Amino acid sequence: MKRFLDENFLLNTRTAELLYHDYAEGMPILDYHNHLPPDEIAQDKTFENITQAWLKGDHYKWRAMRANGIEERYITGDATDYEKFEKWAQTVPHTFRNPLYHWTCLELKNPFGIKDLLTPVTAQAIYGQTSEKLRADFPVRKLLTHFKVKILCTTDDPVEGLGFHRQIQKENWAVKVFPTFRPDKAMAIENGPTFNGYLDSLQRVADVEVNSWQNFLAAIRRRHDFFASVGCKLSDHGLETFYAEDFTDQEIATIFSKARSGRSLEQRDILQFKSACLVEFAKLDAEKNWAQQFHIGAIRNNSTRLLQRLGGDSGADSTGDFQVARSMAKFFDTLDKQNSLPKTIVYNLNPAYNDVFATMIANFNDGSVAGKMQYGSAWWFLDQKDGIESQLKTLSNTGLLSRFVGMLTDSRSFLSFSRHEYFRRILCNLIGLDVENGELPNDLAWLGQSVQDICYRNAERYFQF
């Protein structure tokens, strides 16, 4: 029987062990998509305790605690930090076979060196040990260097001033921190008052009167240029599905004017506007050789109770079952025909659509960039052992695993970089098993190089920071 969480955790063959320890383990991290707050990096925040670093804003843990019968007071309410941690410790033993169990164990082991399991019995001691280390040894920047992070990309709205990014860059710190252009709110025309309020903010920061479709595009371009001046190389979109309605510029101009003047829109108006935005935003990305990212398939804010009490990202989202293939094909084909399709990464949330996504995006590789169209890493509910293996197998079966740009955290926690270790162990185990089964040559130098490419070098070449 193997020991739990030893040095060969998740590595089930000798070849897997060699690939991980000799090739993957020491590679740096390029975390090209996360939701880390740049102000906390700029200010080198010190967390007072593990609750602040680990539980605040983590809707994965919130969902598990609610499922375990924990009152909301101890999750997002007014309970003390220790009380909240204590309730999480009560929940952890019940998360076995959920990725939260593995993540919890990995994050206690690294960076804190704690191998004891988190239970109600060990909660007080672990709270004390981790909180003391956070205060004494691990302000935010030391955490990042401890995890060998070289580059990370936050997720930022076009109206953001990026002052903290500029501050970090002026310091010439070893870890490079760049913004990502996420214009979701600029497309949200379906909510008239909120949309117009957003446009008011956009016109202030862009210094462009946003009173027409063309001026809207001019303001977006100005912000896109500004993001590029701060080192941005990626955009990102969080969508239910792709939008690819037919439209003309005149139709979009009319729709924009209706929305700006507060008039109601038909559903087709909304879909046409979103479709036009996606095309125009992609053209901007292509001009600058950025990579565009699409996170597709979440049904968000399903609980009105939680939405009204806590707002979005509160743990009330789930996998959707949207029809996506035809709209995806039409969107990419529209750009491809105009020679305006940028490098693209698509993340799928519904495992039933793995092959749909992987085979569709591969239609649009054009030989200009190795791995131009990327089937992105297992995301959100699929970011677990089965999901990661499925994503790797689907990519292997339908494309080139060797050109994959690898893992990211997609997290709001500075302790989540252990997810790169988790991914790397699963990757090495998958390849190692093929070697042991005689399905791949026993050429560790060649396979080890490919593992290192997937862990870091492919992303470095692809994004060109």
XYZ file of C-alpha atoms in Angstrom:
465
model
C 0.000 0.000 0.000
C 1.326 3.435 -0.930
C 1.605 6.091 1.736
C -0.691 9.094 1.430
C 0.895 12.324 0.195
C 4.471 11.059 0.139
C 7.068 12.286 -2.369
C 5.517 10.052 -5.030
C 1.921 11.134 -4.493
C -0.123 10.425 -7.652
C 2.942 8.866 -9.318
C 2.179 5.199 -9.888
C 5.169 4.024 -11.920
C 8.931 4.427 -11.742
C 8.898 6.314 -15.041
C 6.330 8.764 -13.674
C 8.539 9.337 -10.633
C 11.550 10.106 -12.815
C 9.613 12.420 -15.102
C 8.222 14.373 -12.180
C 11.251 14.623 -9.917
C 13.911 15.019 -12.630
C 12.005 17.216 -15.074
C 8.730 18.737 -13.858
C 9.200 19.473 -10.176
C 11.817 22.193 -10.490
C 10.234 24.133 -13.330
C 9.135 27.711 -12.634
C 5.515 28.812 -12.921
C 3.913 31.040 -15.518
C 0.396 31.486 -14.154
C -1.296 33.183 -17.074
C -4.813 33.309 -15.631
C -5.808 34.039 -12.052
C -7.914 36.436 -10.023
C -5.254 37.563 -7.552
C -5.679 41.163 -6.320
C -2.796 43.291 -7.669
C -3.028 45.722 -4.758
C -2.067 42.955 -2.323
C 0.980 42.136 -4.452
C 2.003 45.788 -4.770
C 1.615 46.352 -1.028
C 3.221 42.983 -0.180
C 0.312 42.174 2.092
C 0.879 40.132 5.219
C -2.065 37.946 6.202
C -2.826 37.875 9.891
C -4.033 34.286 9.781
C -4.754 31.336 7.521
C -8.457 32.189 7.246
C -7.671 35.483 5.561
C -5.305 33.808 3.107
C -7.320 30.650 2.509
C -11.065 31.016 3.085
C -11.874 34.604 2.197
C -13.382 34.687 -1.285
C -12.937 30.946 -1.902
C -16.360 29.860 -3.141
C -15.093 26.298 -3.674
C -14.716 25.927 0.092
C -17.952 27.810 0.726
C -19.922 25.300 -1.354
C -18.420 22.395 0.559
C -19.158 23.972 3.922
C -22.790 24.620 2.981
C -23.098 21.033 1.778
C -21.742 19.939 5.163
C -24.484 21.785 7.012
C -22.425 24.766 8.174
C -24.395 27.937 8.900
C -23.636 30.896 6.612
C -22.429 32.908 9.606
C -19.343 30.681 9.712
C -18.780 30.894 5.961
C -19.308 34.491 4.833
C -20.860 35.975 7.963
C -19.668 37.709 11.125
C -18.020 34.769 12.889
C -14.397 35.250 13.911
C -11.597 34.106 11.642
C -10.789 31.208 13.935
C -14.429 30.133 14.124
C -14.572 30.057 10.342
C -11.358 28.032 10.161
C -12.666 25.643 12.771
C -15.784 25.018 10.692
C -13.620 24.422 7.626
C -11.566 21.928 9.641
C -14.810 20.139 10.529
C -15.668 20.006 6.822
C -12.323 18.827 5.405
C -12.646 15.137 6.453
C -15.978 15.049 4.627
C -14.361 16.247 1.382
C -12.457 13.013 0.699
C -12.449 12.249 -3.065
C -13.262 15.896 -3.736
C -10.255 17.879 -5.098
C -10.565 20.152 -2.070
C -9.156 17.349 0.068
C -6.023 17.002 -2.049
C -5.619 20.763 -2.426
C -5.955 21.284 1.323
C -3.291 18.698 2.065
C -0.921 20.006 -0.620
C -1.296 23.616 0.488
C -0.573 22.758 4.129
C 2.484 20.747 3.085
C 3.738 23.509 0.796
C 4.565 26.150 1.930
C 3.965 25.386 5.599
C 5.616 21.981 5.876
C 2.577 20.550 7.680
C 1.924 16.882 6.987
C -0.776 16.408 9.638
C -4.289 16.087 8.261
C -6.639 18.959 9.004
C -9.382 17.729 11.343
C -11.252 19.193 14.293
C -8.546 17.665 16.518
C -5.638 19.326 14.696
C -7.418 22.584 13.822
C -6.118 24.745 16.659
C -2.486 23.712 16.233
C -2.564 24.098 12.451
C -4.267 27.473 12.705
C -1.523 28.651 15.015
C 1.374 27.246 12.974
C 0.143 28.515 9.617
C -0.852 31.940 10.901
C 2.512 32.416 12.577
C 4.363 31.459 9.384
C 2.219 33.780 7.280
C 3.009 36.688 9.564
C 6.704 35.931 10.011
C 7.842 34.277 6.783
C 5.284 34.584 4.026
C 4.007 37.985 3.036
C 2.539 37.812 -0.438
C 5.739 38.385 -2.400
C 7.677 35.743 -0.508
C 4.872 33.291 -1.166
C 5.165 33.952 -4.887
C 8.937 33.536 -4.943
C 8.652 30.417 -2.759
C 6.417 28.823 -5.399
C 8.903 29.800 -8.161
C 6.401 32.039 -9.891
C 8.112 33.979 -12.683
C 5.104 35.558 -14.388
C 1.464 35.928 -13.379
C -1.454 37.585 -15.105
C -4.334 39.031 -13.118
C -7.836 39.581 -14.522
C -8.832 43.214 -14.959
C -11.709 45.284 -16.290
C -10.960 47.774 -19.089
C -11.828 50.711 -16.821
C -9.149 49.756 -14.261
C -6.298 52.242 -13.878
C -3.663 49.496 -13.404
C -1.798 51.675 -10.924
C -0.686 48.703 -8.839
C 0.636 46.884 -11.913
C 2.669 49.940 -12.853
C 3.961 50.262 -9.304
C 5.151 46.643 -9.286
C 6.792 47.005 -12.689
C 8.656 50.166 -11.695
C 10.225 48.243 -8.818
C 11.762 45.772 -11.303
C 10.811 42.904 -9.006
C 11.817 39.400 -10.086
C 8.201 38.232 -10.424
C 6.520 39.915 -13.381
C 2.867 40.860 -12.907
C 0.759 41.763 -15.936
C -2.932 42.611 -16.414
C -5.449 40.734 -18.566
C -8.131 42.614 -20.509
C -11.560 41.276 -19.468
C -14.349 43.288 -21.141
C -17.356 41.247 -20.007
C -19.133 44.285 -18.547
C -18.683 46.162 -21.806
C -20.808 43.480 -23.515
C -23.541 43.237 -20.862
C -26.084 45.303 -22.785
C -29.004 43.220 -21.478
C -29.010 45.138 -18.175
C -29.709 48.697 -19.323
C -29.048 50.798 -16.189
C -25.927 48.828 -15.233
C -24.635 48.909 -18.812
C -25.086 52.666 -19.094
C -23.413 53.195 -15.743
C -20.482 51.176 -17.001
C -20.294 53.222 -20.201
C -20.168 56.383 -18.085
C -17.112 54.961 -16.319
C -15.574 53.929 -19.629
C -15.907 57.366 -21.160
C -14.296 58.978 -18.101
C -11.185 56.806 -18.143
C -10.903 56.737 -21.956
C -11.639 60.457 -22.335
C -14.012 59.643 -25.188
C -17.707 60.544 -25.216
C -19.347 57.128 -25.514
C -22.504 58.217 -27.303
C -22.309 55.980 -30.380
C -21.148 52.528 -31.446
C -18.091 53.965 -33.168
C -17.159 56.019 -30.114
C -17.667 52.959 -27.941
C -15.151 51.081 -30.098
C -12.789 54.056 -29.957
C -12.962 54.070 -26.158
C -12.370 50.315 -25.991
C -9.406 50.654 -28.346
C -7.921 53.389 -26.193
C -8.176 51.180 -23.100
C -6.812 48.205 -25.052
C -3.809 50.340 -26.025
C -3.354 51.407 -22.424
C -3.381 47.804 -21.201
C -0.770 46.967 -23.838
C 1.433 49.778 -22.535
C 1.419 48.037 -19.126
C 2.540 44.753 -20.667
C -0.799 43.045 -21.247
C -0.680 40.103 -23.660
C -4.043 38.428 -23.053
C -7.752 39.101 -23.069
C -10.368 36.954 -21.360
C -14.105 36.390 -21.686
C -16.427 34.549 -19.307
C -19.398 33.485 -21.448
C -22.237 30.987 -21.345
C -21.619 30.217 -25.009
C -20.160 31.817 -28.123
C -22.193 34.542 -29.841
C -22.243 34.536 -33.634
C -25.399 36.252 -34.857
C -25.335 37.938 -38.258
C -25.182 41.729 -38.015
C -24.360 44.873 -39.917
C -22.591 47.926 -38.546
C -25.769 49.942 -39.005
C -27.777 47.432 -36.984
C -25.260 47.538 -34.136
C -25.176 51.321 -34.226
C -28.965 51.378 -33.865
C -28.944 48.818 -31.067
C -26.270 50.771 -29.194
C -28.242 54.011 -29.519
C -31.378 52.306 -28.202
C -29.510 50.980 -25.181
C -27.709 54.252 -24.492
C -30.997 56.143 -24.505
C -32.574 53.656 -22.102
C -34.939 51.971 -24.529
C -35.724 48.271 -24.248
C -34.030 45.687 -26.475
C -35.214 42.510 -28.126
C -33.317 39.273 -27.493
C -31.942 39.350 -31.036
C -30.602 42.869 -30.406
C -28.709 41.591 -27.399
C -27.230 38.622 -29.247
C -26.229 40.765 -32.221
C -24.484 43.282 -29.982
C -22.551 40.600 -28.098
C -21.572 38.996 -31.400
C -20.287 42.295 -32.768
C -18.320 42.981 -29.593
C -16.602 39.582 -29.711
C -15.522 40.153 -33.306
C -14.242 43.671 -32.690
C -12.420 42.721 -29.488
C -10.773 39.774 -31.255
C -9.538 42.067 -34.031
C -7.855 44.277 -31.449
C -6.172 41.222 -29.928
C -4.974 40.051 -33.342
C -3.452 43.450 -34.122
C -1.291 43.238 -30.992
C -0.551 39.505 -31.165
C -2.382 38.921 -27.894
C -3.981 35.619 -26.961
C -7.742 35.649 -26.370
C -9.226 33.322 -23.744
C -12.801 32.036 -23.524
C -14.230 30.435 -20.391
C -17.368 28.788 -21.693
C -20.277 26.963 -20.110
C -21.084 28.225 -16.607
C -24.622 29.006 -15.447
C -23.951 31.659 -12.839
C -25.799 32.971 -9.790
C -28.456 30.258 -9.690
C -29.420 31.006 -6.093
C -31.331 34.269 -5.810
C -30.962 34.035 -2.034
C -27.155 34.000 -2.210
C -26.989 36.527 -5.035
C -29.043 39.057 -3.092
C -27.086 38.458 0.098
C -23.520 38.080 -1.200
C -23.454 39.082 -4.862
C -21.765 37.078 -7.599
C -18.968 34.516 -7.170
C -20.545 33.282 -3.960
C -20.666 29.574 -4.773
C -23.969 29.375 -6.662
C -22.679 28.594 -10.148
C -22.792 25.298 -12.019
C -22.062 23.540 -15.292
C -24.365 24.439 -18.200
C -25.460 22.525 -21.292
C -25.529 25.236 -23.936
C -25.446 24.454 -27.646
C -22.027 25.703 -28.676
C -20.500 23.980 -31.722
C -22.143 25.933 -34.554
C -21.706 29.336 -32.935
C -18.097 28.538 -32.070
C -17.405 27.497 -35.647
C -19.093 30.575 -37.089
C -17.285 32.966 -34.753
C -13.825 31.568 -35.446
C -14.538 31.237 -39.168
C -15.629 34.875 -39.381
C -12.300 35.983 -37.964
C -10.293 33.415 -39.900
C -11.728 34.590 -43.229
C -10.626 38.134 -42.386
C -7.156 37.008 -41.261
C -8.049 38.448 -37.832
C -8.123 35.339 -35.656
C -5.703 35.796 -32.745
C -4.052 33.107 -30.693
C -6.921 31.523 -28.771
C -7.412 29.436 -25.638
C -10.833 27.892 -25.000
C -11.788 26.394 -21.627
C -14.729 24.016 -21.445
C -16.851 23.454 -18.323
C -19.067 20.613 -19.557
C -17.139 17.307 -19.822
C -19.642 16.018 -22.375
C -18.307 18.656 -24.772
C -14.583 17.889 -24.439
C -14.271 16.452 -27.935
C -16.578 19.088 -29.395
C -14.339 21.891 -28.156
C -11.032 20.210 -28.939
C -11.924 19.179 -32.478
C -13.615 22.474 -33.333
C -10.803 24.820 -32.372
C -8.244 22.649 -34.186
C -9.985 23.491 -37.469
C -8.499 26.972 -37.275
C -4.805 26.354 -36.773
C -3.015 28.058 -39.660
C 0.667 27.224 -39.237
C 1.541 30.729 -38.052
C 2.105 29.745 -34.401
C 2.714 26.324 -32.905
C -0.422 25.474 -30.939
C -2.190 28.666 -31.991
C -5.620 27.275 -31.061
C -5.377 25.874 -27.544
C -7.778 23.506 -25.804
C -7.343 25.023 -22.360
C -6.629 23.262 -19.089
C -9.358 21.626 -17.030
C -11.344 24.469 -15.518
C -13.388 25.020 -12.348
C -15.533 21.940 -11.683
C -13.244 19.946 -13.987
C -10.067 21.031 -12.199
C -9.608 17.680 -10.448
C -7.802 14.420 -11.154
C -10.420 12.919 -13.490
C -11.024 16.229 -15.227
C -7.332 16.948 -15.762
C -6.745 13.449 -17.109
C -9.753 13.777 -19.422
C -8.549 17.115 -20.766
C -5.046 15.718 -21.367
C -6.415 12.601 -23.047
C -8.813 14.549 -25.256
C -6.044 16.906 -26.322
C -3.717 13.953 -26.955
C -6.328 12.158 -29.043
C -7.349 15.129 -31.173
C -4.381 17.514 -31.198
C -0.821 18.000 -29.972
C -0.310 17.591 -26.239
C 3.324 18.547 -26.824
C 2.233 22.118 -27.723
C -0.099 22.592 -24.742
C 0.542 25.772 -22.721
C -0.210 23.994 -19.468
C -1.779 24.762 -16.137
C -3.068 27.882 -14.391
C -4.647 28.479 -10.989
C -7.751 30.567 -11.864
C -7.712 31.355 -8.153
C -8.123 34.235 -5.728
C -5.741 32.673 -3.188
C -1.967 33.060 -3.029
C -1.760 29.516 -1.676
C -3.255 27.924 -4.789
C -0.001 27.513 -6.695
C 0.115 23.950 -5.399
C -2.372 23.271 -8.187
C 0.565 23.428 -10.594
C 2.220 20.633 -8.618
C -1.033 18.668 -8.715
C -1.258 19.060 -12.495
C 2.392 18.187 -13.047
C 2.112 14.994 -11.036
C -0.984 13.922 -13.002
C 0.709 14.772 -16.319
C 3.839 12.763 -15.458
C 1.788 9.851 -14.215
C -0.201 9.727 -17.456
C 2.897 9.746 -19.649
C 4.773 7.389 -17.342
C 1.992 4.832 -17.535
C 2.169 4.889 -21.339
C 5.891 4.170 -21.177
C 5.460 1.339 -18.686
C 2.736 -0.151 -20.901
C 4.964 -0.005 -23.961
C 2.761 2.621 -25.604
C 5.543 5.236 -25.702
C 9.315 4.770 -26.090
C 11.365 4.679 -22.911
C 13.199 7.871 -23.853
C 13.235 10.017 -20.735
C 15.300 12.801 -22.262
C 12.744 13.313 -25.041
C 9.675 12.901 -22.853
C 11.219 14.957 -20.061
C 11.776 17.816 -22.496
C 8.119 17.625 -23.532
C 7.019 17.633 -19.894
C 9.082 20.766 -19.219
C 7.628 22.398 -22.318
C 4.079 21.732 -21.105
C 4.871 22.860 -17.562
C 6.466 26.155 -18.563
C 8.322 26.682 -21.837
C 5.343 26.418 -24.211
C 3.565 29.199 -22.348
C 6.715 31.322 -22.327
C 7.029 30.998 -26.112
C 3.291 31.352 -26.776
C 2.645 34.555 -24.822
C 6.027 36.210 -25.501
C 6.204 38.270 -22.333
